Short mmCIF file of C-alpha atoms in Angstrom, two decimals:
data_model
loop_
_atom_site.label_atom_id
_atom_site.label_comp_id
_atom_site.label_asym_id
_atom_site.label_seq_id
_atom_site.Cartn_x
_atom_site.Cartn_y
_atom_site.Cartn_z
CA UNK W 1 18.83 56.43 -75.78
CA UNK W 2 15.06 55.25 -76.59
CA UNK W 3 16.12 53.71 -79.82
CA UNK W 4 19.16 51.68 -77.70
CA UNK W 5 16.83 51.05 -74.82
CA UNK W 6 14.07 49.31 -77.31
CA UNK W 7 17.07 47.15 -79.03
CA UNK W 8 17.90 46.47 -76.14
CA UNK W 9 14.52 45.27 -75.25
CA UNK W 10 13.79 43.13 -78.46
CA UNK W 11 17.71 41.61 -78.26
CA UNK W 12 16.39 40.26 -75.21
CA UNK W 13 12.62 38.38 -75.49
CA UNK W 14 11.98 35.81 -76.86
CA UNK W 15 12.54 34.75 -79.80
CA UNK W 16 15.44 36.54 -78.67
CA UNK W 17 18.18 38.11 -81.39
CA UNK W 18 20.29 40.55 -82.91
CA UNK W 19 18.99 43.82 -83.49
CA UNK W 20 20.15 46.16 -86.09
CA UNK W 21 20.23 49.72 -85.26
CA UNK W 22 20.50 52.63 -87.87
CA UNK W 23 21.29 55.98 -86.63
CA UNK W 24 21.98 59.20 -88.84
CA UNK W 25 25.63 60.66 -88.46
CA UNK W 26 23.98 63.85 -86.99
CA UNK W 27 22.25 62.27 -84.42
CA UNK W 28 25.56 60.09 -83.58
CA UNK W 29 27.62 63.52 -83.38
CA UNK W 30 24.91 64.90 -80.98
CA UNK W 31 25.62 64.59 -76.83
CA UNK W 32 22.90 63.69 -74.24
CA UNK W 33 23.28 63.00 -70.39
CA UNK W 34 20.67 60.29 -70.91
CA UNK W 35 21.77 57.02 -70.54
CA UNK W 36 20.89 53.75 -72.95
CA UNK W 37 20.52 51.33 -70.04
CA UNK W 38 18.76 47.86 -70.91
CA UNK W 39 15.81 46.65 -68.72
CA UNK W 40 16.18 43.82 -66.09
CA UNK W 41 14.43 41.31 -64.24
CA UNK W 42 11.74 41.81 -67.15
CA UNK W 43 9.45 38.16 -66.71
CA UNK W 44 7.69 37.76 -70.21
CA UNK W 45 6.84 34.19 -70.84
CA UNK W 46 3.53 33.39 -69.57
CA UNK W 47 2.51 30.22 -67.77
CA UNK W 48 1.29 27.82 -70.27
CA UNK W 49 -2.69 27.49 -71.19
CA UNK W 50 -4.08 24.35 -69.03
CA UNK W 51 -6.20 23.90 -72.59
CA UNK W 52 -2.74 23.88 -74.70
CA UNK W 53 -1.25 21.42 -71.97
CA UNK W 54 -4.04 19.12 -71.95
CA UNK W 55 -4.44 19.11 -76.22
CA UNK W 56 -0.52 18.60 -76.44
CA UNK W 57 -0.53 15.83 -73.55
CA UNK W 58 -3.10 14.19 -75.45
CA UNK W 59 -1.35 14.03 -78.91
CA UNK W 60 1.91 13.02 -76.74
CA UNK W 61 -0.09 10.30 -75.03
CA UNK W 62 -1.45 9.25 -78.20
CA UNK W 63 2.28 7.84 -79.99
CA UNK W 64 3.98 5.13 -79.87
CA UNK W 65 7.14 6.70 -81.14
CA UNK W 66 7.44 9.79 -79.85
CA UNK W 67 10.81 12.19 -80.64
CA UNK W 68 11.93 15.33 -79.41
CA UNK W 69 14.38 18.37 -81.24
CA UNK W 70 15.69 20.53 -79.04
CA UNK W 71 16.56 23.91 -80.24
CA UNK W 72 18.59 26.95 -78.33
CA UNK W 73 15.62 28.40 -76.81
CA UNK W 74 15.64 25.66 -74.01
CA UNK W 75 19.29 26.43 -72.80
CA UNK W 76 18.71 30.04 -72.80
CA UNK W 77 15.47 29.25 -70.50
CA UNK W 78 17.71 27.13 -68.23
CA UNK W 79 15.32 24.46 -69.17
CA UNK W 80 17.62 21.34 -69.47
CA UNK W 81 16.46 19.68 -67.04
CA UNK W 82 13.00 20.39 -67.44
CA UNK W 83 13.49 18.79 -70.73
CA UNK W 84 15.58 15.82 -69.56
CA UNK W 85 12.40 15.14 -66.81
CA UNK W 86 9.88 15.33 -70.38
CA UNK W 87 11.71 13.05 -72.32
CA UNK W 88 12.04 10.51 -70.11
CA UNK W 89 8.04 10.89 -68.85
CA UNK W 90 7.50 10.72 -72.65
CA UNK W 91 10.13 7.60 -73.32
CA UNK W 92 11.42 9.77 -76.48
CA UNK W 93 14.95 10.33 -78.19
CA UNK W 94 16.43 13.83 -78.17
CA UNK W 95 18.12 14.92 -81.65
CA UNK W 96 19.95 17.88 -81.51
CA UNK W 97 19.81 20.49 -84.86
CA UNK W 98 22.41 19.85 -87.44
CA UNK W 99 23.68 23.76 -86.58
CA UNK W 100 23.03 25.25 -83.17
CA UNK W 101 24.33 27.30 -80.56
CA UNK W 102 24.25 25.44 -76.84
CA UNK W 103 23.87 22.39 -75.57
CA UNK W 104 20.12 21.60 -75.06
CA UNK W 105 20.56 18.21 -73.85
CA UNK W 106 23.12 16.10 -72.25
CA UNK W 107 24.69 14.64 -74.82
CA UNK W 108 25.82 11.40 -72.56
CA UNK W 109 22.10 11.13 -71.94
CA UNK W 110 21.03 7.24 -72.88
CA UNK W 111 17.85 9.48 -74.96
CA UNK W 112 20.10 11.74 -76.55
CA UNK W 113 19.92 10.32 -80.54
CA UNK W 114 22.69 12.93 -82.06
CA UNK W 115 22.99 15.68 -84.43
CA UNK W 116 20.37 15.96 -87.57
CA UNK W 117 21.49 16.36 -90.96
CA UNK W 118 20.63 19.31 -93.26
CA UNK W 119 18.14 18.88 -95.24
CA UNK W 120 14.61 17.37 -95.25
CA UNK W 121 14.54 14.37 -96.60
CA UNK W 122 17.76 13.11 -94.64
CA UNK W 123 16.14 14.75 -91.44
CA UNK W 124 13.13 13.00 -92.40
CA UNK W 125 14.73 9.61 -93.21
CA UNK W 126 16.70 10.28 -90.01
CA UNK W 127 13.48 10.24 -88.52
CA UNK W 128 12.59 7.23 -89.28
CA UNK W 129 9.09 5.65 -88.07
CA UNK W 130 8.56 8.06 -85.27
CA UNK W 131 4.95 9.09 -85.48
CA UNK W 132 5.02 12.04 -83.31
CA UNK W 133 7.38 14.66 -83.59
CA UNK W 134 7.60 17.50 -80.46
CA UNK W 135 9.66 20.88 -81.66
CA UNK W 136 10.99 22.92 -78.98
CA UNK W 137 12.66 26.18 -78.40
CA UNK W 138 13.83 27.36 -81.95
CA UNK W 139 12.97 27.94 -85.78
CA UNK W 140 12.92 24.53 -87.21
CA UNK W 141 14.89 23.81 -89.48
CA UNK W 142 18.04 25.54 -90.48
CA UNK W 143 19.06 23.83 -94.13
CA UNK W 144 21.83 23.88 -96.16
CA UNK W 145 20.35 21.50 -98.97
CA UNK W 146 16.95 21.95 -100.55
CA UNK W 147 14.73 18.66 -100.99
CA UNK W 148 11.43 18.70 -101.50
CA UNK W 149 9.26 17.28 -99.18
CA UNK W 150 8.49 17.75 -95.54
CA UNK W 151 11.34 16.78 -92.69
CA UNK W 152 8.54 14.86 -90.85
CA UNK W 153 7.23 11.36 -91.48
CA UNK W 154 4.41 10.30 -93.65
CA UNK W 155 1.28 10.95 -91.40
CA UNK W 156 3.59 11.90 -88.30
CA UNK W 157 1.75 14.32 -85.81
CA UNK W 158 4.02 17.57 -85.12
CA UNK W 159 3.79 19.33 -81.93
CA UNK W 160 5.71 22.57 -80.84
CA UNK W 161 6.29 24.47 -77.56
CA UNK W 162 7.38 28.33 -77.83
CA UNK W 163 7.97 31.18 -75.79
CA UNK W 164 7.21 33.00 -78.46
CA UNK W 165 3.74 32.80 -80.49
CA UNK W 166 5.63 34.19 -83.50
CA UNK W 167 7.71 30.97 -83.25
CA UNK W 168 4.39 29.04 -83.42
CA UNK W 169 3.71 26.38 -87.06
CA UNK W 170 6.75 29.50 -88.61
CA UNK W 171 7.57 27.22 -90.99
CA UNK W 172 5.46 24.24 -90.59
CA UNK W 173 1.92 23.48 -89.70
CA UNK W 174 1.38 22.01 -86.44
CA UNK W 175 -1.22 19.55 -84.71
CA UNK W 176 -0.86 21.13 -81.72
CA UNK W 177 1.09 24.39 -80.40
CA UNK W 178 1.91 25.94 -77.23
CA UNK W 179 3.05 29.13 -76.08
CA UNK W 180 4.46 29.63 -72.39
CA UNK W 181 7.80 29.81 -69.95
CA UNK W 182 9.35 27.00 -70.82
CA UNK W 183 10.91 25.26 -67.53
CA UNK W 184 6.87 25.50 -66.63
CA UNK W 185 5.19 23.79 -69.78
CA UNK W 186 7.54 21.57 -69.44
CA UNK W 187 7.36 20.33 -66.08
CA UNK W 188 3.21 20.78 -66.54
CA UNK W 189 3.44 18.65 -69.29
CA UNK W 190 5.73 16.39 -67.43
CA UNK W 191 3.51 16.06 -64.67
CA UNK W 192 0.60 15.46 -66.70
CA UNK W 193 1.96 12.27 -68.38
CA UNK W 194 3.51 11.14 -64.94
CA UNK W 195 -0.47 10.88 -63.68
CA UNK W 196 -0.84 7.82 -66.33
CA UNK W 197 0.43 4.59 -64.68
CA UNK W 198 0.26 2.71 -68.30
CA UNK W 199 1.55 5.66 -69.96
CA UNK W 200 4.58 5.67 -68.00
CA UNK W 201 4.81 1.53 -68.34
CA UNK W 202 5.11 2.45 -72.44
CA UNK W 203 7.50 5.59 -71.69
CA UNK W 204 9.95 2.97 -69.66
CA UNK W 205 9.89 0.30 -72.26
CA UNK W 206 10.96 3.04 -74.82
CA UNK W 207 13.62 4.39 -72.38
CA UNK W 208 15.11 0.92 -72.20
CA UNK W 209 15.28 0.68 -75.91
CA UNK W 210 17.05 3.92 -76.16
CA UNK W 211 19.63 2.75 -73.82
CA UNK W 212 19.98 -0.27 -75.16
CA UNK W 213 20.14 1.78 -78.77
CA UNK W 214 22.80 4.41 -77.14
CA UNK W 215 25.23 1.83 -75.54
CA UNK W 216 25.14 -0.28 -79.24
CA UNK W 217 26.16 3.30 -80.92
CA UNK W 218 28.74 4.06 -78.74
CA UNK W 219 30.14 0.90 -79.57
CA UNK W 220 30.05 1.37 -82.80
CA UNK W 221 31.53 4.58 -82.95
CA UNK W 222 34.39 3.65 -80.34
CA UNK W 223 35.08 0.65 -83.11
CA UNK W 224 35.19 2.84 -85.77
CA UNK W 225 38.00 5.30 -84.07
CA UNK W 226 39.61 2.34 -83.32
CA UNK W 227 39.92 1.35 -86.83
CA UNK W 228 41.32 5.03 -87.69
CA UNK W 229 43.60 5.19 -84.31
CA UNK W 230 47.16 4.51 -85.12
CA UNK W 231 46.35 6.93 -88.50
CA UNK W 232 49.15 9.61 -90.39
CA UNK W 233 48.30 12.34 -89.92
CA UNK W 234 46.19 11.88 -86.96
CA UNK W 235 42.69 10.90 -87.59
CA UNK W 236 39.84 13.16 -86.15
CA UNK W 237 38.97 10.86 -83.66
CA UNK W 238 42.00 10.07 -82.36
CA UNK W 239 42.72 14.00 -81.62
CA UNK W 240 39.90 14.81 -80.44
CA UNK W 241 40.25 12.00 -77.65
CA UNK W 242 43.40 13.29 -76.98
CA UNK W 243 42.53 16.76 -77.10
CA UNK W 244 39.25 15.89 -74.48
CA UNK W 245 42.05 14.05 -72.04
CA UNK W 246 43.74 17.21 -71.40
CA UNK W 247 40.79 19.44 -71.19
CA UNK W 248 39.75 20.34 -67.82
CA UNK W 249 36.10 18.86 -66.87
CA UNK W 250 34.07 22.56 -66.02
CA UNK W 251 36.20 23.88 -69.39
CA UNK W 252 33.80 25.58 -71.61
CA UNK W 253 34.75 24.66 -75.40
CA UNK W 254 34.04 26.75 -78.08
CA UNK W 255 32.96 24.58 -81.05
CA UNK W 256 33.86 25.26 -84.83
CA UNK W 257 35.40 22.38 -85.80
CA UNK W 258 32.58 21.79 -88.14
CA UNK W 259 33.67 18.44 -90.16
CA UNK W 260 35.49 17.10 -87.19
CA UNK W 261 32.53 18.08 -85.10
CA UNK W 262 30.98 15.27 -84.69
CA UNK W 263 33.95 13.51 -83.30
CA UNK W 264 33.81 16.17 -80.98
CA UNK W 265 30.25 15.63 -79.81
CA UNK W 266 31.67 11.77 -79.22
CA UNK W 267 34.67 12.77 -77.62
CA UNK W 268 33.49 15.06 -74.69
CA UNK W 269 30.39 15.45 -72.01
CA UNK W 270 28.32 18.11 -72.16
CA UNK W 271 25.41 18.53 -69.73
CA UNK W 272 24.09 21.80 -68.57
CA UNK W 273 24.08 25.07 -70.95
CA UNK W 274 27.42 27.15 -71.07
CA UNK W 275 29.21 23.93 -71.45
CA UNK W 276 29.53 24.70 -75.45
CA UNK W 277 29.05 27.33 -77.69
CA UNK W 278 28.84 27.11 -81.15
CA UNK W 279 27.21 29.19 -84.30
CA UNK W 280 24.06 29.57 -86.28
CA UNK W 281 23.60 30.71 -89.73
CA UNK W 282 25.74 28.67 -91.66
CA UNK W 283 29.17 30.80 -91.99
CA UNK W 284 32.08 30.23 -90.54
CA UNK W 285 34.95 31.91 -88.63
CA UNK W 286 33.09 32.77 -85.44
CA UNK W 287 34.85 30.17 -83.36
CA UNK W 288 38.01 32.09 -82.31
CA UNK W 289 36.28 35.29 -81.68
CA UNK W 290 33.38 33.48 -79.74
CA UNK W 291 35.98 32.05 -77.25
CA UNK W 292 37.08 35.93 -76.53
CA UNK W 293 32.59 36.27 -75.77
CA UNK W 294 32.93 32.82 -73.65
CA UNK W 295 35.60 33.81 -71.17
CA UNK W 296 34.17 37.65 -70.53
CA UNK W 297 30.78 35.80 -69.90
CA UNK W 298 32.30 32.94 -68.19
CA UNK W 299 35.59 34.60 -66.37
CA UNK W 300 36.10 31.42 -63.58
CA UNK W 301 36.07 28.91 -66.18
CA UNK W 302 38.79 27.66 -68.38
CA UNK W 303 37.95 28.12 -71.98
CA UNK W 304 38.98 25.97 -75.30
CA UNK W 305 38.50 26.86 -78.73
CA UNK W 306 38.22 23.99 -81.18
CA UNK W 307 38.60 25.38 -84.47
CA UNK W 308 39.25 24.52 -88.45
CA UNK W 309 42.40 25.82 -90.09
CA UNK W 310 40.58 27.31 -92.56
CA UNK W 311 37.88 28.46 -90.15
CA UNK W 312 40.44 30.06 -88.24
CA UNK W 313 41.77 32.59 -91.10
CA UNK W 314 38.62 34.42 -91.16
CA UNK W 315 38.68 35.88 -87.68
CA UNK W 316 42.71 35.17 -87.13
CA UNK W 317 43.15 38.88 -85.27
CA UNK W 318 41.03 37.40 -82.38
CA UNK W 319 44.48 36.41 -81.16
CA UNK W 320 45.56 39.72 -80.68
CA UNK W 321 42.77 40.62 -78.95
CA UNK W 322 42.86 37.26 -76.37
CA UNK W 323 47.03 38.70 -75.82
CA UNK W 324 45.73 42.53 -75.43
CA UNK W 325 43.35 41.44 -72.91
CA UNK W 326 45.37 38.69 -71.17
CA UNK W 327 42.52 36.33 -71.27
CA UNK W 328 43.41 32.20 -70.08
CA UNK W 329 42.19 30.35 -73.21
CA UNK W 330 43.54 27.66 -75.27
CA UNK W 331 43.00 27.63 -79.12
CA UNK W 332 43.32 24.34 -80.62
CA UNK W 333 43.94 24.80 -84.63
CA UNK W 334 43.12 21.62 -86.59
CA UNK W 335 45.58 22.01 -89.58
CA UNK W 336 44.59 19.73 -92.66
CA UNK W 337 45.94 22.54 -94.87
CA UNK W 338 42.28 22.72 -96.88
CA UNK W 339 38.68 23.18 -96.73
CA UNK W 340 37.32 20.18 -96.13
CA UNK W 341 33.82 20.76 -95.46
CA UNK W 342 33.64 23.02 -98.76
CA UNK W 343 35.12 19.90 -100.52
CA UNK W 344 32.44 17.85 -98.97
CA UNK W 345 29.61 20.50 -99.88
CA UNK W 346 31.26 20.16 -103.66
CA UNK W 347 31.09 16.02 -103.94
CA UNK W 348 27.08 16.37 -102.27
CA UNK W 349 26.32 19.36 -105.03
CA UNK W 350 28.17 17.26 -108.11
CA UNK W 351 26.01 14.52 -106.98
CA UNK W 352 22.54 16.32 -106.59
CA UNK W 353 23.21 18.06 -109.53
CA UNK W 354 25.09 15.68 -111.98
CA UNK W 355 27.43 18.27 -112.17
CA UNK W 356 31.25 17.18 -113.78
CA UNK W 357 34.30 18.99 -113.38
CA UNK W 358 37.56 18.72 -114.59
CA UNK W 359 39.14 19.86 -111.54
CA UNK W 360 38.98 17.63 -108.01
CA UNK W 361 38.24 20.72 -105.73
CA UNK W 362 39.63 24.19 -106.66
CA UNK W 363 41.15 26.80 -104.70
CA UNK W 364 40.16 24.41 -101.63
CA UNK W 365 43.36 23.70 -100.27
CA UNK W 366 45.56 25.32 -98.03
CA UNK W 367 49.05 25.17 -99.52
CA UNK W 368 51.41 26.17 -101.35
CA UNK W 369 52.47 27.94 -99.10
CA UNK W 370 51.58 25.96 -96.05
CA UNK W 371 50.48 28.44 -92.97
CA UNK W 372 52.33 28.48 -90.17
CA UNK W 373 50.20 29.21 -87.17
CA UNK W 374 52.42 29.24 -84.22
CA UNK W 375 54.73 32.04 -86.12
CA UNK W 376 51.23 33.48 -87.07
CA UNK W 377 49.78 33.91 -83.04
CA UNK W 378 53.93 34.66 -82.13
CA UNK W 379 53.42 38.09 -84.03
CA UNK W 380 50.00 38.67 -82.40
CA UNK W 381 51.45 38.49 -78.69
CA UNK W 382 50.06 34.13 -78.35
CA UNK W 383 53.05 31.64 -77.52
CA UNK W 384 52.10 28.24 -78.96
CA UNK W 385 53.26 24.49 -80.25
CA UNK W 386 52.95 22.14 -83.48
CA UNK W 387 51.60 19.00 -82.24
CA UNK W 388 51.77 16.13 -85.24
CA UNK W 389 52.34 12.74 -82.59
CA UNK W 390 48.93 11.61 -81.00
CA UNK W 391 50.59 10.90 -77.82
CA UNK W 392 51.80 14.05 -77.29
CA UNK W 393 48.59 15.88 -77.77
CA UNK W 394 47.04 15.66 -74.30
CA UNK W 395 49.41 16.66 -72.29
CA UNK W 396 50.16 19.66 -74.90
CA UNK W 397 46.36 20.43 -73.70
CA UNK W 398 47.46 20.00 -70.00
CA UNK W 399 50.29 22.26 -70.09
CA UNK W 400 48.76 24.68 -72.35
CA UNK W 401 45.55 25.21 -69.34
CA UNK W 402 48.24 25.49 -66.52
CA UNK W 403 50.25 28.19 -68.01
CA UNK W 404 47.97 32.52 -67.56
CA UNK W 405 47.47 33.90 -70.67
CA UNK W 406 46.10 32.51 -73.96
CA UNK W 407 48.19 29.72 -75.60
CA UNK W 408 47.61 27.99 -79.35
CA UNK W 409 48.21 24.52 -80.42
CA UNK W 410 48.31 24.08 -83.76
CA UNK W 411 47.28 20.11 -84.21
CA UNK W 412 48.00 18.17 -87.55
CA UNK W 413 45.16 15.56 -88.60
CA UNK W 414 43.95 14.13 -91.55
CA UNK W 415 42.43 15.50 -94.54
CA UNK W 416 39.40 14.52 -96.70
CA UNK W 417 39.49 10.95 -97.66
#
């Protein structure tokens, strides 16, 4: 019960995580009347050092092109909109990490600049000319591709905020770092900048550029689905539009979608934390199991599951379990009958590494025979639908959320290109 208790305790602060816990067969075998209950109402995070405010509001104060990343660590703070409050005080875009768990930001937000690539130098070049470059909440940077160099620019000044010092210049060196309860050190550095009236004349000339920068890519991006609308099989765009206009607004939606994610991102609104869920690490198959997670944590809300065909073959039996239970969730299946993001993985690897092949992408696809996923949730207790027409698609959605009990809709799109 110790041992559990202390997981328990470590799962829980920050930098908050799983725990493994190894316990001999004899001990497991053994009986006690003492119970492994977890601590609550525990308050860890300290209020920030006035010092560490001032030296960070300084460096802040000091750029003309300041950025923020957002990491995990502010949702599970309930620090949105501590940070929303920050980056417009600070007049700074808000990229999101390339793989992450919550939303951090709103992602309708005119400062909110995307998702990062996943690697260094394109985070780097995705960077651009920003010469000050705030880290917050996570372990910077989680990447798939190795380049060498830094993911900051030349001469850029790097700042990070923690509510953990272990968290603190991890994995790069930092000009200035902070340790303390997050929702606080933000609003103290919030109100710090706030106190400078030609600060805050700078900050508002950068927050007009970003709006004027986020309504010019959302035209661009609504051009490009445009261009890819009237598409057979259904372009990713076009379904996840669809899929969005039968979602219910307070739905929570359970991301692995991975190459049609960022369609995704464009297609709904996300604002406050529980709104999406997602996965770290870099594997896949968590998405239809994490939407079983989402509705026990979030019973009153409807849930969707977004998830890759081939995604979805790694944690299929999740079904079951949704029918055992009885639990109101929808699982979208995007069929393109292959891997797509391993066959995009393969073209960025035969390019770094000037590596030929006589074959185009092997054991990648998904046919031969073709998978049948309604038949496939039929046998594990799930009624569901094939959905190939666009303009059926949202109301398949629609229905789908007003029926009890979990429902899949298996949607054909488009494959690699």
């Amino acid at each position: 019960a110790a041992i559990m208790r202390r997981a328990f305790k470590i799962a829980n602060e920050a930098p908050a995580g799983p725990v493994f816990v190894a316990l001999p067969i004899n001990v497991m075998e053994q009986e006690t009347e003492i119970l492994a209950k977890a601590s609550t109402d525990t308050f860890t995070a300290p209020r920030p050092d006035p010092a560490g405010v001032a030296a960070m509001a300084a460096r802040i104060m000091a750029a003309k092109n300041p950025i923020i990343v957002a990491s995990d660590d502010v949702a599970r703070a309930d620090a949105v909109k501590d940070l929303v409050a920050l980056s417009e005080a600070m007049g700074a875009g808000v990229w999101f990490e390339g793989i992450r768990h919550h939303i951090n930001f709103p992602n309708r937000h005119p400062n909110a600049k995307g998702i990062l690539p996943v690697d260094a130098g394109a985070i780097r070049n995705t960077f651009g000319e920003a010469d000050l470059v705030m880290l917050i909440g996570g372990p910077f940077f989680e990447e798939v591709w190795f380049t060498s160099g830094l993911p900051f620019p030349d001469g850029a000044t790097v700042v990070q905020l923690e509510e953990a010092a272990a968290r603190l210049a991890h994995n790069h060196a930092v000009d200035a770092g902070l340790v303390g309860h997050l929702p606080t050190s933000l609003g103290d550095l919030t109100a710090t900048l706030k106190a400078s009236g030609d600060y805050q004349s700078a900050a508002k000339a950068r927050n007009d550029a970003l709006a004027a920068e986020s309504t010019e890519a959302r035209a661009a991006y609504e051009a490009r689905s445009q261009r890819a609308w009237d598409r057979d099989p259904m372009s990713m765009a076009r379904a996840m539009a669809e899929i969005n206009a039968g979602t219910p607004d307070n739905a929570v939606v359970v991301e692995e979608a991975i190459t049609a994610g960022l369609d995704l991102a464009q297609a709904f609104e996300f604002s406050t934390p529980g709104d999406y869920l997602s996965g770290r690490g870099g594997g896949i198959g968590q998405g239809l199991a994490g939407a079983i997670g989402a509705k026990q944590g979030q019973p009153e809300r409807p849930v969707l599951a977004v998830s890759g065909d081939g995604s979805a073959m790694y944690s299929i039996q999740a079904l079951w379990s949704a029918a055992h239970h009885d639990l109101d969730i929808v699982f979208v299946i995007l069929v393109n009958r292959e891997y797509r993001i391993l066959k995009h993985n393969m073209d960025t690897y035969r390019q770094r590494f000037d590596a030929n092949s006589n074959q185009d992408y092997p054991r990648m696809n998904l046919e031969n025979p073709n998978m049948d996923f309604v038949s496939i949730a039929q046998g594990m207790g799930v009624p569901g639908c094939v959905i190939s027409q666009p303009d059926e698609l949202a109301a398949a959605v629609k229905g789908a959320f007003a029926k009890t009990g979990p429902y899949l809709i298996a949607v054909n799109i488009e494959g690699k290109r």
